[in-house]
Short mmCIF file of C-alpha atoms in Angstrom, two decimals:
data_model
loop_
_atom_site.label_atom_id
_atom_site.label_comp_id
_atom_site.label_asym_id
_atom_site.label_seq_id
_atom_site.Cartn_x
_atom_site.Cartn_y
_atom_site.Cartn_z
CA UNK F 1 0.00 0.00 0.00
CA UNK F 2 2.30 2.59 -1.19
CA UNK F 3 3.01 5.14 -4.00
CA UNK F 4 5.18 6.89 -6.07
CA UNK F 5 5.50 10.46 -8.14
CA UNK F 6 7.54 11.32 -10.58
CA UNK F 7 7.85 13.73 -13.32
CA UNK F 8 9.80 14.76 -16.56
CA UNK F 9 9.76 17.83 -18.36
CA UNK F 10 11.60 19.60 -21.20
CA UNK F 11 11.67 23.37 -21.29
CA UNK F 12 9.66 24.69 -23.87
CA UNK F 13 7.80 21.19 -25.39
CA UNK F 14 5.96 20.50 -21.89
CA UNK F 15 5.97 18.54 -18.73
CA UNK F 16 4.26 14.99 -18.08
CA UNK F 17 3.74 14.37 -13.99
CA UNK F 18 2.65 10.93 -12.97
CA UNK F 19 1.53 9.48 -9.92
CA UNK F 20 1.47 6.09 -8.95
CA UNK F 21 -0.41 4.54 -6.69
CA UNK F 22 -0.65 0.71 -5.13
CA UNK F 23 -4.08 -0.76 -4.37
CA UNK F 24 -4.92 -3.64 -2.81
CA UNK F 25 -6.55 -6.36 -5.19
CA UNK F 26 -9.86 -6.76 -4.09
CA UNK F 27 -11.34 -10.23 -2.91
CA UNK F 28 -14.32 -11.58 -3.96
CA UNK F 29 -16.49 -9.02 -2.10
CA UNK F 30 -19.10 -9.41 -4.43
CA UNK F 31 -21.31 -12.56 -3.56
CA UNK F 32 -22.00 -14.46 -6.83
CA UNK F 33 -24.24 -17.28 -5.97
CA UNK F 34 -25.24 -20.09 -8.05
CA UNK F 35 -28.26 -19.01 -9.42
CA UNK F 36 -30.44 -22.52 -8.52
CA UNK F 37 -28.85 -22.42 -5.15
CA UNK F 38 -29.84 -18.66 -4.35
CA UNK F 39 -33.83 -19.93 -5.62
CA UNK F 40 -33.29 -22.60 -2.99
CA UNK F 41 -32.50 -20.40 -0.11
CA UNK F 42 -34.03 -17.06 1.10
CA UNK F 43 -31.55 -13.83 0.39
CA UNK F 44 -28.96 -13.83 3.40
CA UNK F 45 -28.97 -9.93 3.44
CA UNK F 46 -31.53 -7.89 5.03
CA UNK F 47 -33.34 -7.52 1.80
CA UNK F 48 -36.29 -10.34 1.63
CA UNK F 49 -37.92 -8.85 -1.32
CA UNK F 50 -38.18 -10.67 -4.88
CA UNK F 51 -34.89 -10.04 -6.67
CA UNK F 52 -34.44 -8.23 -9.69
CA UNK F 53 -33.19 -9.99 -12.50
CA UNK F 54 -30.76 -8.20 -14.78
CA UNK F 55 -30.11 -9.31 -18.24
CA UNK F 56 -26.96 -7.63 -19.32
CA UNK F 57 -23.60 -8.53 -21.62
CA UNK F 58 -21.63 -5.80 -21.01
CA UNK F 59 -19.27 -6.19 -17.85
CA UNK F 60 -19.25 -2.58 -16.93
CA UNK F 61 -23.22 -1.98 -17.04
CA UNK F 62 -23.71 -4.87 -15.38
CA UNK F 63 -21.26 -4.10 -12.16
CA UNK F 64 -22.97 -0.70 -12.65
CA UNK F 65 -26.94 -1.91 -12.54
CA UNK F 66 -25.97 -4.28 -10.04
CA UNK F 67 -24.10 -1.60 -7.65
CA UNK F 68 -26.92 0.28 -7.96
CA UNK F 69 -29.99 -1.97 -8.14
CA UNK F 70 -27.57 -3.36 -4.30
CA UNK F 71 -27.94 0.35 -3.28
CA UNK F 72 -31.02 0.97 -3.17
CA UNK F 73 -31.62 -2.47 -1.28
CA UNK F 74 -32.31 -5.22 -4.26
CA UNK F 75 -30.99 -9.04 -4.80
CA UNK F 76 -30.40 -9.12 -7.82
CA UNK F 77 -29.80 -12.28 -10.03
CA UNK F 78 -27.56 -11.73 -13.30
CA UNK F 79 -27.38 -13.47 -16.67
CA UNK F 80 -25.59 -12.72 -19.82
CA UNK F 81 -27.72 -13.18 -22.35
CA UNK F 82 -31.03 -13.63 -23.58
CA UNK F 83 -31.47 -17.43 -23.83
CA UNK F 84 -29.93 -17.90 -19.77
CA UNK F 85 -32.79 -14.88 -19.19
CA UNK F 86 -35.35 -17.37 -20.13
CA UNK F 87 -33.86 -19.64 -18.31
CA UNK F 88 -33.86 -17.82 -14.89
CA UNK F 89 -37.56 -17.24 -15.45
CA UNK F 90 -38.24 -20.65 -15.87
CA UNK F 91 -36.54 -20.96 -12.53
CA UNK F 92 -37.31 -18.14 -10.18
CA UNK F 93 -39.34 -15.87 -9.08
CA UNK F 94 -38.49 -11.75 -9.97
CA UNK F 95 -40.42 -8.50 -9.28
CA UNK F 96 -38.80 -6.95 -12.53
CA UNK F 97 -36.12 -8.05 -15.30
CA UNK F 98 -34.31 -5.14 -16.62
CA UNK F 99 -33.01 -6.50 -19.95
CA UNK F 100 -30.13 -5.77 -22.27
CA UNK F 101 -31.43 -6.01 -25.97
CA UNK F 102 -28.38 -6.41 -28.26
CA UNK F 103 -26.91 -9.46 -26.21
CA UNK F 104 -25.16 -12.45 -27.83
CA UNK F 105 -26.87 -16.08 -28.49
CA UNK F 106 -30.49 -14.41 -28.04
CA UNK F 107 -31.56 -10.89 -27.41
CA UNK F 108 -33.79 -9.14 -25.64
CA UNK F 109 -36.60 -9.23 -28.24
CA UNK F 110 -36.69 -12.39 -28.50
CA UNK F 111 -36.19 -13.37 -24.98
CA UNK F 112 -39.25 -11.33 -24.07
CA UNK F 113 -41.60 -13.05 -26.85
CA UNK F 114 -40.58 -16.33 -25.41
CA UNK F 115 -40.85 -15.19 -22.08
CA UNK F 116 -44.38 -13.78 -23.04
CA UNK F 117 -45.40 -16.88 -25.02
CA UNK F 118 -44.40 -19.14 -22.20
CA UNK F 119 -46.63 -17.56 -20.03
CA UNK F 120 -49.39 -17.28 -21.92
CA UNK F 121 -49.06 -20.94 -22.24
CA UNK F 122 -48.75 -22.10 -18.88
CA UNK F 123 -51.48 -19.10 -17.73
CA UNK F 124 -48.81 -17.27 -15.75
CA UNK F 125 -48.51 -13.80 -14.17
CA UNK F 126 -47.09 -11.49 -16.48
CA UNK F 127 -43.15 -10.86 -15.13
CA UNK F 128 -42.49 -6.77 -15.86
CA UNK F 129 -39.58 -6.34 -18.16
CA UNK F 130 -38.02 -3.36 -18.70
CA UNK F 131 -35.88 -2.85 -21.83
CA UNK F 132 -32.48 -1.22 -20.87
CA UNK F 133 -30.69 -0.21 -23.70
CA UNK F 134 -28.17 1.25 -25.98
CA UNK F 135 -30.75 1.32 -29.01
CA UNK F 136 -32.23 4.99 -28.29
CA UNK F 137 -34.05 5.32 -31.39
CA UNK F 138 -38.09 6.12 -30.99
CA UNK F 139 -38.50 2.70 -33.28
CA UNK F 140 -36.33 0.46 -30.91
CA UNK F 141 -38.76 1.76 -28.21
CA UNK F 142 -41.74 0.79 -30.00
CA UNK F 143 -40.18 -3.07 -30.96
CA UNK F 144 -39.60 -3.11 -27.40
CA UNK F 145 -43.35 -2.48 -26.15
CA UNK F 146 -44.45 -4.72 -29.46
CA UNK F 147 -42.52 -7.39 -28.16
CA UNK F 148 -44.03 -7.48 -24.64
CA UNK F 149 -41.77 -4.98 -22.68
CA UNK F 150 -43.33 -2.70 -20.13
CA UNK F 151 -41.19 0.24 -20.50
CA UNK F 152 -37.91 0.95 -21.68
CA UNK F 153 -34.94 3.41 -20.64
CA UNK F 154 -32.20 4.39 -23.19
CA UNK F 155 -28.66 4.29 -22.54
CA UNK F 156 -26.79 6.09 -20.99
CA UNK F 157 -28.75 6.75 -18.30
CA UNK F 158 -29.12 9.25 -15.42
CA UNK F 159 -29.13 8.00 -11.67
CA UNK F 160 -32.58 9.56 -11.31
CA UNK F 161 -33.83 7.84 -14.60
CA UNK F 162 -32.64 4.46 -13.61
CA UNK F 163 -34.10 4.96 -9.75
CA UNK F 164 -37.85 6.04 -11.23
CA UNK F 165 -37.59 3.06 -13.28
CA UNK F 166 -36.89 1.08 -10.62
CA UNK F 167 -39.47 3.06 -8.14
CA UNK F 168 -41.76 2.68 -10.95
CA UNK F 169 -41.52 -0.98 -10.89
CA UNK F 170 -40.45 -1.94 -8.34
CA UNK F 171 -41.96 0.46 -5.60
CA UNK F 172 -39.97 0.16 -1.79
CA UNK F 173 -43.48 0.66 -0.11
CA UNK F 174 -45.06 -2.84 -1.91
CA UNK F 175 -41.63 -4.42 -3.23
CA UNK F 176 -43.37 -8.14 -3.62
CA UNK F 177 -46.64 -7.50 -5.42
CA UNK F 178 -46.78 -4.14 -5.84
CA UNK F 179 -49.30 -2.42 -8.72
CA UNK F 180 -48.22 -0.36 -11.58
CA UNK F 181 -47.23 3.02 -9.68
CA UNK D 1 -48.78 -26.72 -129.54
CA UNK D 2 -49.29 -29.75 -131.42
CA UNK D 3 -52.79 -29.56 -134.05
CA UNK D 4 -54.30 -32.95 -133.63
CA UNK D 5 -57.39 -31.98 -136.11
CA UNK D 6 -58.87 -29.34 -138.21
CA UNK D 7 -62.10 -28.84 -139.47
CA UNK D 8 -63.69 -26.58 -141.70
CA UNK D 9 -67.45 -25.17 -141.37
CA UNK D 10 -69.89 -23.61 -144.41
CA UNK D 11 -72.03 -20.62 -142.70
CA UNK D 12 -74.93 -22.95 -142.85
CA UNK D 13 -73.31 -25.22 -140.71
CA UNK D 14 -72.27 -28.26 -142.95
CA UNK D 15 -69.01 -29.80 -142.00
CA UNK D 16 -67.22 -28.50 -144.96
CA UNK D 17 -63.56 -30.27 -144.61
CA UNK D 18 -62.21 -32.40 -141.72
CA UNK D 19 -58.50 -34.00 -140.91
CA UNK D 20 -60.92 -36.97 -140.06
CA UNK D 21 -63.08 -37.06 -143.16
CA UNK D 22 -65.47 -39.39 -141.67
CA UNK D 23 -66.67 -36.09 -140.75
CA UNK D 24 -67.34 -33.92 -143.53
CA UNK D 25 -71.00 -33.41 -144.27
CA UNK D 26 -72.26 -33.98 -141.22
CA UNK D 27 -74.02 -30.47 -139.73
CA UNK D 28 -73.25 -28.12 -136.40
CA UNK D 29 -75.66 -25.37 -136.67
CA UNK D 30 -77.07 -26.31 -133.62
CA UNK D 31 -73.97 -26.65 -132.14
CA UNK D 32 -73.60 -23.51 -129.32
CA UNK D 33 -69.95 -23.27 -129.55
CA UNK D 34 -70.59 -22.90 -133.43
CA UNK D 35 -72.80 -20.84 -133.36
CA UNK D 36 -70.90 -18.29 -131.10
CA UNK D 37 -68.25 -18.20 -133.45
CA UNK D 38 -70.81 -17.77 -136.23
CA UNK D 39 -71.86 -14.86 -134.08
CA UNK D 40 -68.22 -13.34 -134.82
CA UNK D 41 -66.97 -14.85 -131.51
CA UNK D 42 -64.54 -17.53 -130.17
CA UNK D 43 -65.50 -20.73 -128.63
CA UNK D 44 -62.99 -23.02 -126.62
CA UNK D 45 -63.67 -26.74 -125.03
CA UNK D 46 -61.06 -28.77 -122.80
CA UNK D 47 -61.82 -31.69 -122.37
CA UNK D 48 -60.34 -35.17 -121.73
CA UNK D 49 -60.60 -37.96 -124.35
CA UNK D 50 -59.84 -42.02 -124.22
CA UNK D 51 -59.79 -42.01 -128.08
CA UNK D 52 -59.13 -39.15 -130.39
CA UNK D 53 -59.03 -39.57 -134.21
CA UNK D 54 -55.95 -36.98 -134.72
CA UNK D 55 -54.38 -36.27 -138.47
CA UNK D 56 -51.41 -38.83 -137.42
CA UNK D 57 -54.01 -41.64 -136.81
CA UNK D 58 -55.92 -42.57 -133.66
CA UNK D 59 -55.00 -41.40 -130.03
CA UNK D 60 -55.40 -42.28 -126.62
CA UNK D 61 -56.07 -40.75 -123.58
CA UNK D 62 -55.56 -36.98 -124.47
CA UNK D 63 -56.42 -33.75 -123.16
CA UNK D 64 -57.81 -31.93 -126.16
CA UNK D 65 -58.50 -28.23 -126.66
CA UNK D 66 -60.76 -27.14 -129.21
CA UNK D 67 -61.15 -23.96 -130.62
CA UNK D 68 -63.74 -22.67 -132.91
CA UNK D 69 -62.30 -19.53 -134.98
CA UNK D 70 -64.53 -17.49 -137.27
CA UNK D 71 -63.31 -17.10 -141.17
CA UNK D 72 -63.34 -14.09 -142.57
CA UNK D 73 -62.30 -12.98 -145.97
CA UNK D 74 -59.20 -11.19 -146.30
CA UNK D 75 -60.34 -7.84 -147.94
CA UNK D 76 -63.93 -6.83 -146.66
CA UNK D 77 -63.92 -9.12 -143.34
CA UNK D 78 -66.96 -11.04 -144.62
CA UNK D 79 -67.39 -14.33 -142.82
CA UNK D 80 -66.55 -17.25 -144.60
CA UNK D 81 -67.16 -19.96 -142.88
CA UNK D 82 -65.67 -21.02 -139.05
CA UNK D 83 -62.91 -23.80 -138.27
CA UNK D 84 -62.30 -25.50 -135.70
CA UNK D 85 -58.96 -26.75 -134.50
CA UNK D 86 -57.85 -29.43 -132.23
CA UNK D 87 -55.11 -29.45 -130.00
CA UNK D 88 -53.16 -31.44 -127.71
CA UNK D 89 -52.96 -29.84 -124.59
CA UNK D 90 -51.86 -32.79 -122.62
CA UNK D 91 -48.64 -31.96 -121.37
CA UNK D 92 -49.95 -28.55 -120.57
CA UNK D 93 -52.62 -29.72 -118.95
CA UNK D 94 -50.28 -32.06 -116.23
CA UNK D 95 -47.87 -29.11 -116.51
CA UNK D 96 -51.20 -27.35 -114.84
CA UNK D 97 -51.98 -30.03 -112.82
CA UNK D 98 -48.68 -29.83 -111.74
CA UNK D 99 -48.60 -25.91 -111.49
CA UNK D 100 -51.90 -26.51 -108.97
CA UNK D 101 -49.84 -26.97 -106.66
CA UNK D 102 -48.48 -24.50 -106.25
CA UNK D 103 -50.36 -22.02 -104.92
CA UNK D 104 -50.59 -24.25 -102.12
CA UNK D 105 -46.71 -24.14 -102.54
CA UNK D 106 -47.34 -19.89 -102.22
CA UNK D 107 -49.23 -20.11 -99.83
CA UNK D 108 -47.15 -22.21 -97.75
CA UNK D 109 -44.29 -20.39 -98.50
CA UNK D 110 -46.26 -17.10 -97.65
CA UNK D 111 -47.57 -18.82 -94.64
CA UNK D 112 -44.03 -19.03 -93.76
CA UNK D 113 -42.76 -16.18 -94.79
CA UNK D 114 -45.40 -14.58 -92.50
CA UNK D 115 -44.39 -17.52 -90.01
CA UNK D 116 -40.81 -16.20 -89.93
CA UNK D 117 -41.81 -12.80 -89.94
CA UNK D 118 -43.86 -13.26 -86.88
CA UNK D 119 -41.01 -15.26 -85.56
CA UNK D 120 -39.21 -12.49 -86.05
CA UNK D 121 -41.28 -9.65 -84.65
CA UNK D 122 -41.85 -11.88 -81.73
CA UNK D 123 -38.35 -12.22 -81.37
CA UNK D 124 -37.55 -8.65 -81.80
CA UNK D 125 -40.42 -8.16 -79.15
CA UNK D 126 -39.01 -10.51 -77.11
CA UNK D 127 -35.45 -8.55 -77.21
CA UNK D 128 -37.22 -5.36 -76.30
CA UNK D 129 -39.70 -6.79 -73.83
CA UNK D 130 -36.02 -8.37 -72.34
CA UNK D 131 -34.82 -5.36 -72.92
CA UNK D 132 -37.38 -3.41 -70.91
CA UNK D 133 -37.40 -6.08 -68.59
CA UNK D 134 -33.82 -5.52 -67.85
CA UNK D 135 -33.76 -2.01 -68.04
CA UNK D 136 -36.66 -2.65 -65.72
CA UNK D 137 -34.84 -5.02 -63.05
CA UNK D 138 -31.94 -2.36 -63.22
CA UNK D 139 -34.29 0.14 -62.00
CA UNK D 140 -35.55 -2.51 -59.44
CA UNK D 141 -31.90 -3.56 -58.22
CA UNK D 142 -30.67 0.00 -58.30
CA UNK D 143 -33.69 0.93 -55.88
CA UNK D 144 -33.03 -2.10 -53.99
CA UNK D 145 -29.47 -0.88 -53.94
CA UNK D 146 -30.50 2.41 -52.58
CA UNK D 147 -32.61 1.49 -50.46
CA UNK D 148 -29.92 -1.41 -49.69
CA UNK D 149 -27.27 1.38 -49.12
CA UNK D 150 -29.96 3.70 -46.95
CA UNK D 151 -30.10 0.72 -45.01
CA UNK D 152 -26.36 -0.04 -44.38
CA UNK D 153 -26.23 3.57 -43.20
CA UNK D 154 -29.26 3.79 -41.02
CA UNK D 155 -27.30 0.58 -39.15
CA UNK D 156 -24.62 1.72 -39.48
CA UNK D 157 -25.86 4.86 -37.82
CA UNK D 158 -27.50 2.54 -34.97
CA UNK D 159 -24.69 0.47 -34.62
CA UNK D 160 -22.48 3.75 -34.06
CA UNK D 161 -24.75 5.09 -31.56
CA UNK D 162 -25.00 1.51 -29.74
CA UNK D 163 -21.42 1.40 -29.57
CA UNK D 164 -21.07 4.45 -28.17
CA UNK D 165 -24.16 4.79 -26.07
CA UNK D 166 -22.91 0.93 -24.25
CA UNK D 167 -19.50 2.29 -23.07
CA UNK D 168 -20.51 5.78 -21.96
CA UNK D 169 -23.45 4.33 -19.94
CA UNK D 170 -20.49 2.36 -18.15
CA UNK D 171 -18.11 5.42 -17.80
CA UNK D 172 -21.73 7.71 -16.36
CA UNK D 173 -22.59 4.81 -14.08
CA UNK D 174 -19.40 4.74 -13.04
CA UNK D 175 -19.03 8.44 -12.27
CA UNK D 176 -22.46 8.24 -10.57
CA UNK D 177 -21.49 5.22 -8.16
CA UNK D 178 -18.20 7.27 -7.11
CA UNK D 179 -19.72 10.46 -6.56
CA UNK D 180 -22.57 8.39 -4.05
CA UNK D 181 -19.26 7.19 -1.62
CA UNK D 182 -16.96 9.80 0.39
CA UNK D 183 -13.25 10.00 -0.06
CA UNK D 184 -11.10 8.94 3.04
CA UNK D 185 -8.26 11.35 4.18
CA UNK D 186 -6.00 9.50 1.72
CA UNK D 187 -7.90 9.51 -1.27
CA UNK D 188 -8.92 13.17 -0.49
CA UNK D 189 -5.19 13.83 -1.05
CA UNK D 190 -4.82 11.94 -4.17
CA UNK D 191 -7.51 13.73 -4.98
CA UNK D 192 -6.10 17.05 -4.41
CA UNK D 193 -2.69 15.94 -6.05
CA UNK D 194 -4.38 15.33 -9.46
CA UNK D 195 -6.14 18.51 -9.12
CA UNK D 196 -3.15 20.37 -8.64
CA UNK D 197 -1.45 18.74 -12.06
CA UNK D 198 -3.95 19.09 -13.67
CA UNK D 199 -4.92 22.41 -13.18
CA UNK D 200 -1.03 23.70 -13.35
CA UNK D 201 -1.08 21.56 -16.66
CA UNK D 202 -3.97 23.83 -18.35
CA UNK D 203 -2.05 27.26 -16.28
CA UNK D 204 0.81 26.55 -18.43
CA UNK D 205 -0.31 25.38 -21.76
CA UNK D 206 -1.68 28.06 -23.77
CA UNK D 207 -2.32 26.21 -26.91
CA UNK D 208 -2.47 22.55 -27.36
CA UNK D 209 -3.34 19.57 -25.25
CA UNK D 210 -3.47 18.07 -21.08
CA UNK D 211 -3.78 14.93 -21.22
CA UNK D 212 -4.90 12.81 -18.14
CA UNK D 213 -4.48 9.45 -17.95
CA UNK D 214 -4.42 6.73 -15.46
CA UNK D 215 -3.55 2.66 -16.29
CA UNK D 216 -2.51 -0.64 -14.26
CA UNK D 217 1.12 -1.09 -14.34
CA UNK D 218 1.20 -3.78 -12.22
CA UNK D 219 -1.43 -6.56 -11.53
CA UNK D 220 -0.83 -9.08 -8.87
CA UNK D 221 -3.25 -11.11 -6.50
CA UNK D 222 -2.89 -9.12 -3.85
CA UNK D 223 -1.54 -5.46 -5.34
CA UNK D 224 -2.69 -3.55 -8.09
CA UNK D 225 -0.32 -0.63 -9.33
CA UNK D 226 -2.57 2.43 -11.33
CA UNK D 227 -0.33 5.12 -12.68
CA UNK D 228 -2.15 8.42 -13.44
CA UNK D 229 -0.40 10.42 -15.71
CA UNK D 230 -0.58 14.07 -16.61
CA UNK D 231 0.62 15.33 -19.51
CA UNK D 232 0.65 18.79 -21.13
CA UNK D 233 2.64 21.01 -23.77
CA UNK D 234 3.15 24.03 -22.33
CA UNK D 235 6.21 25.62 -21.47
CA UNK D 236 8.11 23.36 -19.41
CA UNK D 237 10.40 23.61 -16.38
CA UNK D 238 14.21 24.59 -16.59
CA UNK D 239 16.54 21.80 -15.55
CA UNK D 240 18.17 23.98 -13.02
CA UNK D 241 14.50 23.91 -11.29
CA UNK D 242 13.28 20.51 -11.06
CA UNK D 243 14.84 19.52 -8.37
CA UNK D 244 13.51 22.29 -6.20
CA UNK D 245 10.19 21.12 -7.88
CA UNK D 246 10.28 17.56 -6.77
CA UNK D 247 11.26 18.26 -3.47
CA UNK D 248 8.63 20.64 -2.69
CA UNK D 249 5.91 18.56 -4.58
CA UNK D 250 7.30 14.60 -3.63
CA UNK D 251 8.41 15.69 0.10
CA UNK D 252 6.22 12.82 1.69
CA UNK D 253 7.32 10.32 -1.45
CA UNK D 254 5.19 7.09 -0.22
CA UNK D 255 1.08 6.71 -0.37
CA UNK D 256 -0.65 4.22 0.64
CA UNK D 257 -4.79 3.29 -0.27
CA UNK D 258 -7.11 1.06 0.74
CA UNK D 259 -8.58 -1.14 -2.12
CA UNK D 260 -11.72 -0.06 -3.73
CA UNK D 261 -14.46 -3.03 -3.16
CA UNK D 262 -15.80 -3.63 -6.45
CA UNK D 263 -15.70 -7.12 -8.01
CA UNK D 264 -16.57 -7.88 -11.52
CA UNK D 265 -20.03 -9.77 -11.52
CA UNK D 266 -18.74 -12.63 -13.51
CA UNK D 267 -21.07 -15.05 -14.37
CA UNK D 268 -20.34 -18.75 -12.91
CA UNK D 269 -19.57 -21.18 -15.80
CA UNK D 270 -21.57 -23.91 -14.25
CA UNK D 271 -24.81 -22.22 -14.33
CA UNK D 272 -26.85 -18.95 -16.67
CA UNK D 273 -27.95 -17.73 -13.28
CA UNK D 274 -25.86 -15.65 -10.75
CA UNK D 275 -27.57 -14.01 -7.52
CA UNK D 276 -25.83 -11.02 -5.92
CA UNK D 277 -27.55 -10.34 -2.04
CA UNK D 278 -29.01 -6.49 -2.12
CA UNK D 279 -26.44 -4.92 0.78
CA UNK D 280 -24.84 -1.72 0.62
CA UNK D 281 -20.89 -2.01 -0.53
CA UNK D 282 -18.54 0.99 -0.84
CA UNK D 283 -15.71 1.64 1.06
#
């Protein structure tokens, strides 16, 4: 746990200053559960409400949703694409998916019209999914909703925006069963 | 054409001289053809014969033309009498036969000729129909092209703003989740260190570029080294000066930080579905 500074500089052409620093490598903090072992046994944490499940590819927005979605008091369980978001929701039990559209081996479309079709088939209460996604235009929004989706936010997105979605959804007062706010 | 007979009439009708004198005397004033040629007119038969008594002796099967031809005396045209004459028109006749055919041969060949020609136009219609066709498909495939290219852009266009819209939610979310924990005394003086170069950076570059930048240099299981770099292109510091510049700036030389809790929520390769308990983290 130490650091270093240094610099060079040339008269006249500029001057580069550096700093460097030594972290400690974080452990494992996070707790990545097996997803069928989680569905098993009740969340350890405080929270005891229906997790979130997050449908996401990309690394960075997914330790991002999941910081925040952990913030503001959710479990959340994670996949990585579409077909493995099925999957969950053949397994568990979620107040919301929030899902990625543009993932690899099956997107969020087409995750969401199975998802839709399966419970239409087996007469099930309609799971809310919320599209999350990079595809802002006005007719990605609409494929969204035509495919089943509830609402959608654009990336990038504001703290506020992703928190109403969530309190939209999701609201703290009625976390399990909670109506449309 | 070969004369097979002649015969020679009075006015009154009586067979005045024939090739075949068997004939002569014997009256044809009640014969029509005769008559007409009594009248000043001519008066042709064809007809087909098994026997004919010709001046070279008896014939058989013969088509025979006969012709009755008024006489008329040389100087004042009076009529003298009529003849008749007798020809062999046999060979003519199969030549005509022959020649029957052929307007069926015209026609044919006319039928063909049209035939051909419709061939032809049909053809040539064909070419131009092709042609328009063609011309046609271009304008098809050149619209699908557009329309082709108009899509490659729009995509392209949504795949640009995907790919940038994916990392800058990251680098946003980021900031966000930062700016929601407190710095500790230690990071409030990093903090304040990169200010400081920074900020001097822009004081003393008028024109150009500051560049701040910060990478691992050094990845281990238990240490991770981050070097944040500052770099401008401003006016630089004398030689004779840096030292009196690191000592004021480096006097304390040695940090030390406490790591920053985030994990990367890899998924398990055992199973699609990872749970992560909702509890506060942060430092």
């Amino acid at each position: 746990m130490d650091g270093d500074m240094g610099f060079e500089s040339t008269e006249s052409k500029g001057s580069t200053f550096w700093v460097e620093i030594e972290f400690d490598t974080p452990v494992e903090s996070i707790d990545v559960v097996d997803g069928q072992q989680a569905m098993d046994t009740p969340p350890r944490s405080q929270s005891n409400k229906t997790p979130i499940l997050l449908a996401e590819d990309n690394e960075i927005n997914r330790l991002v949703a999941i910081e925040t979605l952990q913030d503001l008091g959710h479990s959340v369980d994670f996949v990585v694409n579409g077909k493995d978001a099925v999957v969950a929701w053949e397994q568990g039990n979620y107040s919301l998916t929030l899902m990625d559209i543009q993932m690899p081996e099956m997107d969020g479309i087409e995750a969401t019209r199975q998802i839709r079709e399966k419970e239409t088939i087996k007469n099930a209460r309609a799971i809310r999914i919320v599209a999350v996604t990079a595809n802002a235009y006005e007719s990605d929004r609409e494929d969204c909703l035509a495919a089943g989706m509830d609402d959608y936010l654009s990336k990038p997105f504001s703290d506020e925006q992703f928190h109403t979605i969530i309190e939209r959804w999701v609201p703290q007062t009625n976390a399990n069963t909670g109506s449309v706010a | 054409l070969r004369v097979l007979k002649v015969k020679l009439y009075e006015t009154g009708g009586m067979t005045a001289f024939s090739t075949q004198a068997s004939q002569i005397g014997a009256n044809y004033i009640k014969k029509a053809r005769f008559l007409k040629a009594l009248n000043g007119g001519f008066a042709s038969k064809l007809e087909f014969r098994e026997k004919f008594g010709a001046i070279t002796g008896p014939l058989a099967e013969r088509w025979v033309l006969s012709s009755y031809i008024p006489v008329r005396r040389a100087n004042d045209e009076k009529l003298l009498g009529v003849a008749e004459i007798y020809r062999d028109v046999t060979t003519e006749r199969l030549e005509a036969a022959e020649s029957r055919m052929n307007p069926a041969i015209i026609i044919g060949m006319a039928l063909a000729v049209v035939f051909v020609c419709l061939v032809f136009i049909v053809w040539r219609s064909d070419l131009r129909l092709a042609a328009y066709h063609v011309r046609e498909i271009d304008l098809v495939t050149s619209a699908a092209d557009a329309e082709a290219k108009s899509q490659a852009k729009s995509q392209f266009l949504a795949n640009m703003s995907h790919e940038m819209r994916t990392p800058l939610n990251g680098v946003l979310g980021m900031g966000n989740l930062l700016a929601t924990t407190g710095l500790d005394d230690r990071q409030t003086r990093l903090r304040q260190i990169l200010t400081n170069l920074v900020g001097n950076a822009i004081k003393f570059t008028e024109a150009g570029e500051v560049v701040f930048s910060a990478k691992t240099v050094e990845k281990s299981a238990t240490k991770n080294r981050i070097r944040f770099t500052v770099q401008d292109i401003g006016i630089g510091i004398p030689a004779d000066q840096q030292s009196q510049i690191f000592d004021s700036f480096f006097s304390s030389g040695k940090f030390g930080f406490p790591a920053i809790s985030w994990c990367w929520p890899r998924p398990r390769s055992n199973t699609p579905v990872s749970r992560i308990d909702g509890r506060r983290h942060g430092l």
